[in-house]
Short mmCIF file of C-alpha atoms and ligand atoms in Angstrom, two decimals:
data_model
loop_
_atom_site.label_atom_id
_atom_site.label_comp_id
_atom_site.label_asym_id
_atom_site.label_seq_id
_atom_site.Cartn_x
_atom_site.Cartn_y
_atom_site.Cartn_z
CA MET Q 749 102.89 -13.58 272.28
CA ARG Q 750 104.94 -16.76 272.06
CA LEU Q 751 104.62 -18.17 268.57
CA LEU Q 752 106.15 -20.75 266.32
CA ILE Q 753 106.09 -20.66 262.54
CA MET Q 754 106.37 -23.97 260.71
CA GLY Q 755 106.28 -25.24 257.17
CA PRO Q 756 108.60 -26.96 254.70
CA PRO Q 757 111.76 -25.36 253.39
CA GLY Q 758 110.73 -22.70 250.92
CA ALA Q 759 107.32 -22.09 252.50
CA GLY Q 760 108.23 -18.48 253.12
CA LYS Q 761 108.66 -18.79 256.88
CA GLY Q 762 111.51 -16.28 257.12
CA THR Q 763 109.73 -13.57 255.18
CA GLN Q 764 106.46 -13.97 257.04
CA ALA Q 765 108.13 -14.41 260.42
CA LYS Q 766 109.62 -10.92 260.25
CA ALA Q 767 106.27 -9.32 259.43
CA VAL Q 768 104.42 -11.23 262.14
CA ALA Q 769 107.12 -10.46 264.73
CA ASP Q 770 106.99 -6.73 263.90
CA HIS Q 771 103.20 -6.81 264.19
CA PHE Q 772 103.36 -8.23 267.71
CA SER Q 773 106.55 -6.33 268.67
CA VAL Q 774 108.46 -9.46 269.51
CA PRO Q 775 111.82 -10.64 268.07
CA ALA Q 776 111.81 -13.17 265.23
CA VAL Q 777 114.35 -15.81 266.17
CA SER Q 778 115.44 -17.87 263.17
CA THR Q 779 117.76 -20.75 263.92
CA GLY Q 780 118.75 -20.90 260.25
CA ASP Q 781 119.73 -17.21 260.30
CA ILE Q 782 121.69 -17.63 263.53
CA PHE Q 783 123.55 -20.60 262.07
CA ARG Q 784 124.28 -18.69 258.85
CA ALA Q 785 125.59 -15.69 260.80
CA ASN Q 786 127.91 -18.03 262.69
CA VAL Q 787 129.08 -19.63 259.45
CA SER Q 788 129.89 -16.22 257.94
CA GLY Q 789 131.61 -15.18 261.15
CA GLY Q 790 133.65 -18.33 261.20
CA THR Q 791 132.80 -19.08 264.82
CA PRO Q 792 133.27 -22.60 266.23
CA LEU Q 793 129.45 -23.01 266.20
CA GLY Q 794 129.44 -21.97 262.56
CA VAL Q 795 132.21 -24.43 261.64
CA GLU Q 796 130.29 -27.26 263.30
CA ALA Q 797 126.89 -26.30 261.84
CA LYS Q 798 128.17 -25.83 258.28
CA ARG Q 799 128.98 -29.52 257.88
CA TYR Q 800 125.33 -30.44 258.44
CA MET Q 801 123.71 -27.50 256.69
CA ASP Q 802 125.63 -28.03 253.46
CA ALA Q 803 124.36 -31.58 253.31
CA GLY Q 804 120.74 -30.63 254.08
CA GLU Q 805 120.91 -32.47 257.43
CA TYR Q 806 119.89 -31.14 260.82
CA VAL Q 807 122.48 -29.76 263.18
CA PRO Q 808 122.61 -31.99 266.29
CA ASP Q 809 119.82 -31.22 268.79
CA GLU Q 810 122.19 -30.42 271.64
CA VAL Q 811 123.89 -27.68 269.70
CA THR Q 812 120.62 -26.17 268.52
CA ASN Q 813 118.87 -26.46 271.90
CA ASN Q 814 121.63 -24.59 273.70
CA MET Q 815 121.68 -21.89 271.10
CA VAL Q 816 117.93 -21.30 271.35
CA ARG Q 817 117.92 -21.47 275.13
CA SER Q 818 120.42 -18.64 275.42
CA ARG Q 819 118.79 -16.59 272.64
CA ILE Q 820 115.32 -16.58 274.21
CA ALA Q 821 116.79 -15.77 277.61
CA GLU Q 822 117.94 -12.41 276.23
CA PRO Q 823 116.01 -9.36 277.54
CA ASP Q 824 114.31 -8.56 274.20
CA ALA Q 825 112.56 -11.93 274.26
CA ALA Q 826 111.20 -11.54 277.80
CA GLY Q 827 107.79 -10.41 276.52
CA GLY Q 828 107.57 -13.06 273.81
CA PHE Q 829 109.15 -14.26 270.58
CA LEU Q 830 108.44 -15.89 267.29
CA LEU Q 831 110.56 -18.94 266.61
CA ASP Q 832 111.29 -19.74 262.98
CA GLY Q 833 112.98 -23.09 262.32
CA TYR Q 834 112.72 -24.42 265.85
CA PRO Q 835 111.68 -26.91 267.08
CA ARG Q 836 112.34 -29.27 264.18
CA THR Q 837 112.55 -32.61 265.99
CA LEU Q 838 110.45 -34.24 268.76
CA ALA Q 839 113.42 -33.93 271.12
CA GLN Q 840 113.50 -30.18 270.43
CA VAL Q 841 109.78 -29.95 271.27
CA ALA Q 842 110.50 -31.49 274.65
CA GLU Q 843 113.36 -29.07 275.22
CA LEU Q 844 111.29 -26.07 274.28
CA ASP Q 845 108.52 -27.26 276.60
CA GLY Q 846 111.10 -27.32 279.36
CA MET Q 847 112.37 -23.81 278.55
CA LEU Q 848 108.85 -22.41 278.53
CA LYS Q 849 107.86 -24.18 281.68
CA ALA Q 850 110.87 -22.78 283.48
CA GLY Q 851 109.61 -19.31 282.64
CA GLU Q 852 106.03 -20.37 283.39
CA HIS Q 853 104.91 -19.59 279.86
CA ASP Q 854 102.89 -21.37 277.21
CA LEU Q 855 102.97 -21.18 273.45
CA ASP Q 856 100.08 -19.08 272.15
CA ALA Q 857 99.97 -20.51 268.64
CA VAL Q 858 101.83 -22.56 266.07
CA LEU Q 859 101.43 -21.03 262.66
CA VAL Q 860 101.69 -23.62 259.88
CA LEU Q 861 102.21 -22.40 256.34
CA THR Q 862 100.87 -24.95 253.89
CA VAL Q 863 102.38 -25.07 250.41
CA ASP Q 864 102.58 -27.26 247.37
CA GLN Q 865 105.74 -29.43 247.20
CA GLU Q 866 106.72 -28.67 243.59
CA ALA Q 867 106.11 -24.99 244.12
CA VAL Q 868 108.57 -24.90 247.03
CA VAL Q 869 111.27 -26.66 244.99
CA ALA Q 870 110.84 -24.03 242.30
CA ARG Q 871 110.97 -21.20 244.86
CA LEU Q 872 114.11 -22.58 246.42
CA LEU Q 873 115.86 -22.98 243.09
CA LYS Q 874 114.99 -19.37 242.29
CA ARG Q 875 116.30 -18.26 245.66
CA ALA Q 876 119.53 -20.17 244.88
CA GLU Q 877 120.10 -17.94 241.87
CA ILE Q 878 119.40 -14.76 243.78
CA GLU Q 879 120.96 -15.37 247.22
CA GLY Q 880 123.41 -18.13 246.40
CA ARG Q 881 122.78 -20.05 249.61
CA ALA Q 882 125.05 -23.09 249.80
CA ASP Q 883 122.19 -25.42 250.69
CA ASP Q 884 119.96 -24.37 247.76
CA THR Q 885 121.19 -26.87 245.17
CA GLU Q 886 118.60 -29.29 243.79
CA ASP Q 887 119.99 -32.38 245.52
CA VAL Q 888 120.26 -30.66 248.87
CA ILE Q 889 116.81 -29.13 248.48
CA ARG Q 890 115.32 -32.61 247.92
CA ARG Q 891 117.16 -33.89 250.97
CA ARG Q 892 115.94 -31.00 253.10
CA LEU Q 893 112.35 -31.71 252.04
CA GLU Q 894 112.81 -35.39 252.92
CA VAL Q 895 114.25 -34.59 256.34
CA TYR Q 896 111.42 -32.15 256.91
CA ALA Q 897 108.81 -34.81 256.06
CA GLU Q 898 110.44 -37.41 258.26
CA GLU Q 899 111.47 -35.36 261.27
CA THR Q 900 109.53 -32.15 261.41
CA GLU Q 901 106.11 -32.64 259.84
CA PRO Q 902 105.13 -35.05 262.67
CA LEU Q 903 105.49 -32.17 265.11
CA ILE Q 904 102.35 -30.55 263.70
CA ALA Q 905 100.27 -33.45 265.05
CA VAL Q 906 101.76 -32.94 268.48
CA TYR Q 907 100.74 -29.28 268.51
CA ASP Q 908 97.37 -30.15 266.92
CA GLU Q 909 96.61 -32.29 269.95
CA ARG Q 910 97.22 -29.24 272.09
CA GLY Q 911 94.75 -27.30 269.96
CA ILE Q 912 97.13 -24.45 269.11
CA VAL Q 913 97.79 -24.97 265.40
CA VAL Q 914 96.72 -22.24 263.02
CA ARG Q 915 96.98 -23.31 259.36
CA VAL Q 916 97.42 -20.68 256.71
CA ASP Q 917 97.62 -21.18 252.93
CA GLY Q 918 101.16 -20.09 252.03
CA MET Q 919 100.63 -19.99 248.26
CA GLY Q 920 100.25 -16.65 246.51
CA GLU Q 921 101.86 -13.25 246.83
CA ILE Q 922 103.77 -12.35 249.98
CA ASP Q 923 101.27 -9.64 250.92
CA GLU Q 924 98.31 -11.93 250.38
CA VAL Q 925 99.81 -14.58 252.62
CA GLN Q 926 100.62 -11.91 255.21
CA GLN Q 927 97.01 -10.70 255.25
CA ARG Q 928 95.79 -14.29 255.74
CA ILE Q 929 98.18 -14.75 258.63
CA PHE Q 930 97.13 -11.55 260.39
CA ALA Q 931 93.46 -12.44 259.94
CA ALA Q 932 94.02 -15.88 261.39
CA LEU Q 933 96.01 -14.64 264.35
CA ASP Q 934 93.66 -11.75 265.08
CA ASP Q 935 90.78 -14.28 265.21
CA LEU Q 936 92.79 -16.09 267.82
CA GLN Q 937 93.11 -13.02 270.04
CA ASP Q 938 89.33 -12.31 270.02
P1 ADP O 1404 114.92 -23.82 255.41
O1 ADP O 1404 114.67 -22.67 254.48
O2 ADP O 1404 115.48 -25.02 254.71
O3 ADP O 1404 113.80 -24.14 256.30
P2 ADP O 1404 116.57 -22.67 257.54
O4 ADP O 1404 117.20 -21.38 257.12
O5 ADP O 1404 115.48 -22.60 258.54
O6 ADP O 1404 116.17 -23.45 256.25
O7 ADP O 1404 117.69 -23.64 258.11
C1 ADP O 1404 118.82 -24.00 257.35
C2 ADP O 1404 119.59 -25.17 257.95
O8 ADP O 1404 119.98 -24.86 259.31
C3 ADP O 1404 118.79 -26.48 258.09
O9 ADP O 1404 118.76 -27.22 256.90
C4 ADP O 1404 119.56 -27.16 259.23
O10 ADP O 1404 120.76 -27.74 258.77
C5 ADP O 1404 119.92 -26.03 260.14
N1 ADP O 1404 118.88 -25.83 261.16
C6 ADP O 1404 118.08 -24.75 261.29
N2 ADP O 1404 117.21 -24.93 262.35
C7 ADP O 1404 117.52 -26.13 262.92
C8 ADP O 1404 117.02 -26.89 263.99
N3 ADP O 1404 116.00 -26.45 264.73
N4 ADP O 1404 117.57 -28.09 264.25
C9 ADP O 1404 118.57 -28.55 263.51
N5 ADP O 1404 119.10 -27.93 262.49
C10 ADP O 1404 118.60 -26.73 262.15
#
């Protein structure tokens, strides 16, 4: 299985990505998590990424593309992967297409979590209190939602044209959403 999970910041992608990846025995590759690990580790990549992340802006494509390319070339991703947070721009879509083509693979599905805008702001503010993520302040959250609407939402239409988008309602309890996702993906496999 080669899957993407998409949705606005706060849609619950990270939480659901882990469950879906476990279900299909593939690694969940989250660009946000990889960037945050590099920030905590103080690596050069982390130092570079932090400037953008703290402002709610995207890290430059070149940096992100190279990072994903090497991650999905690792042995544990040979049988598939679930990408969370990538691609986020049209240029990244083209790069991913190239990476997949090189391995003669196709994407099986693009899972899109649909959520209500005000609900995600509330969720992110709550997460800010619990996890203290540097990019979870109200101004930065609004900026991240704007950048998502401008740069990333249009990607759904691209994948829609390919007929591989699976939309799932992301509102409700974590378990409920998870059941919806499994039902939708199992339908796909039949
Ligand atoms: P969110 O919960 O806002 O979707 P993520 O944890 O996925 O956040 O990502 C956090 C930040 O990491 C983003 O705001 C961005 O700065 C950076 N980032 C993650 N993935 C990408 C990407 N594919 N391209 C550029 N920047 C990215």
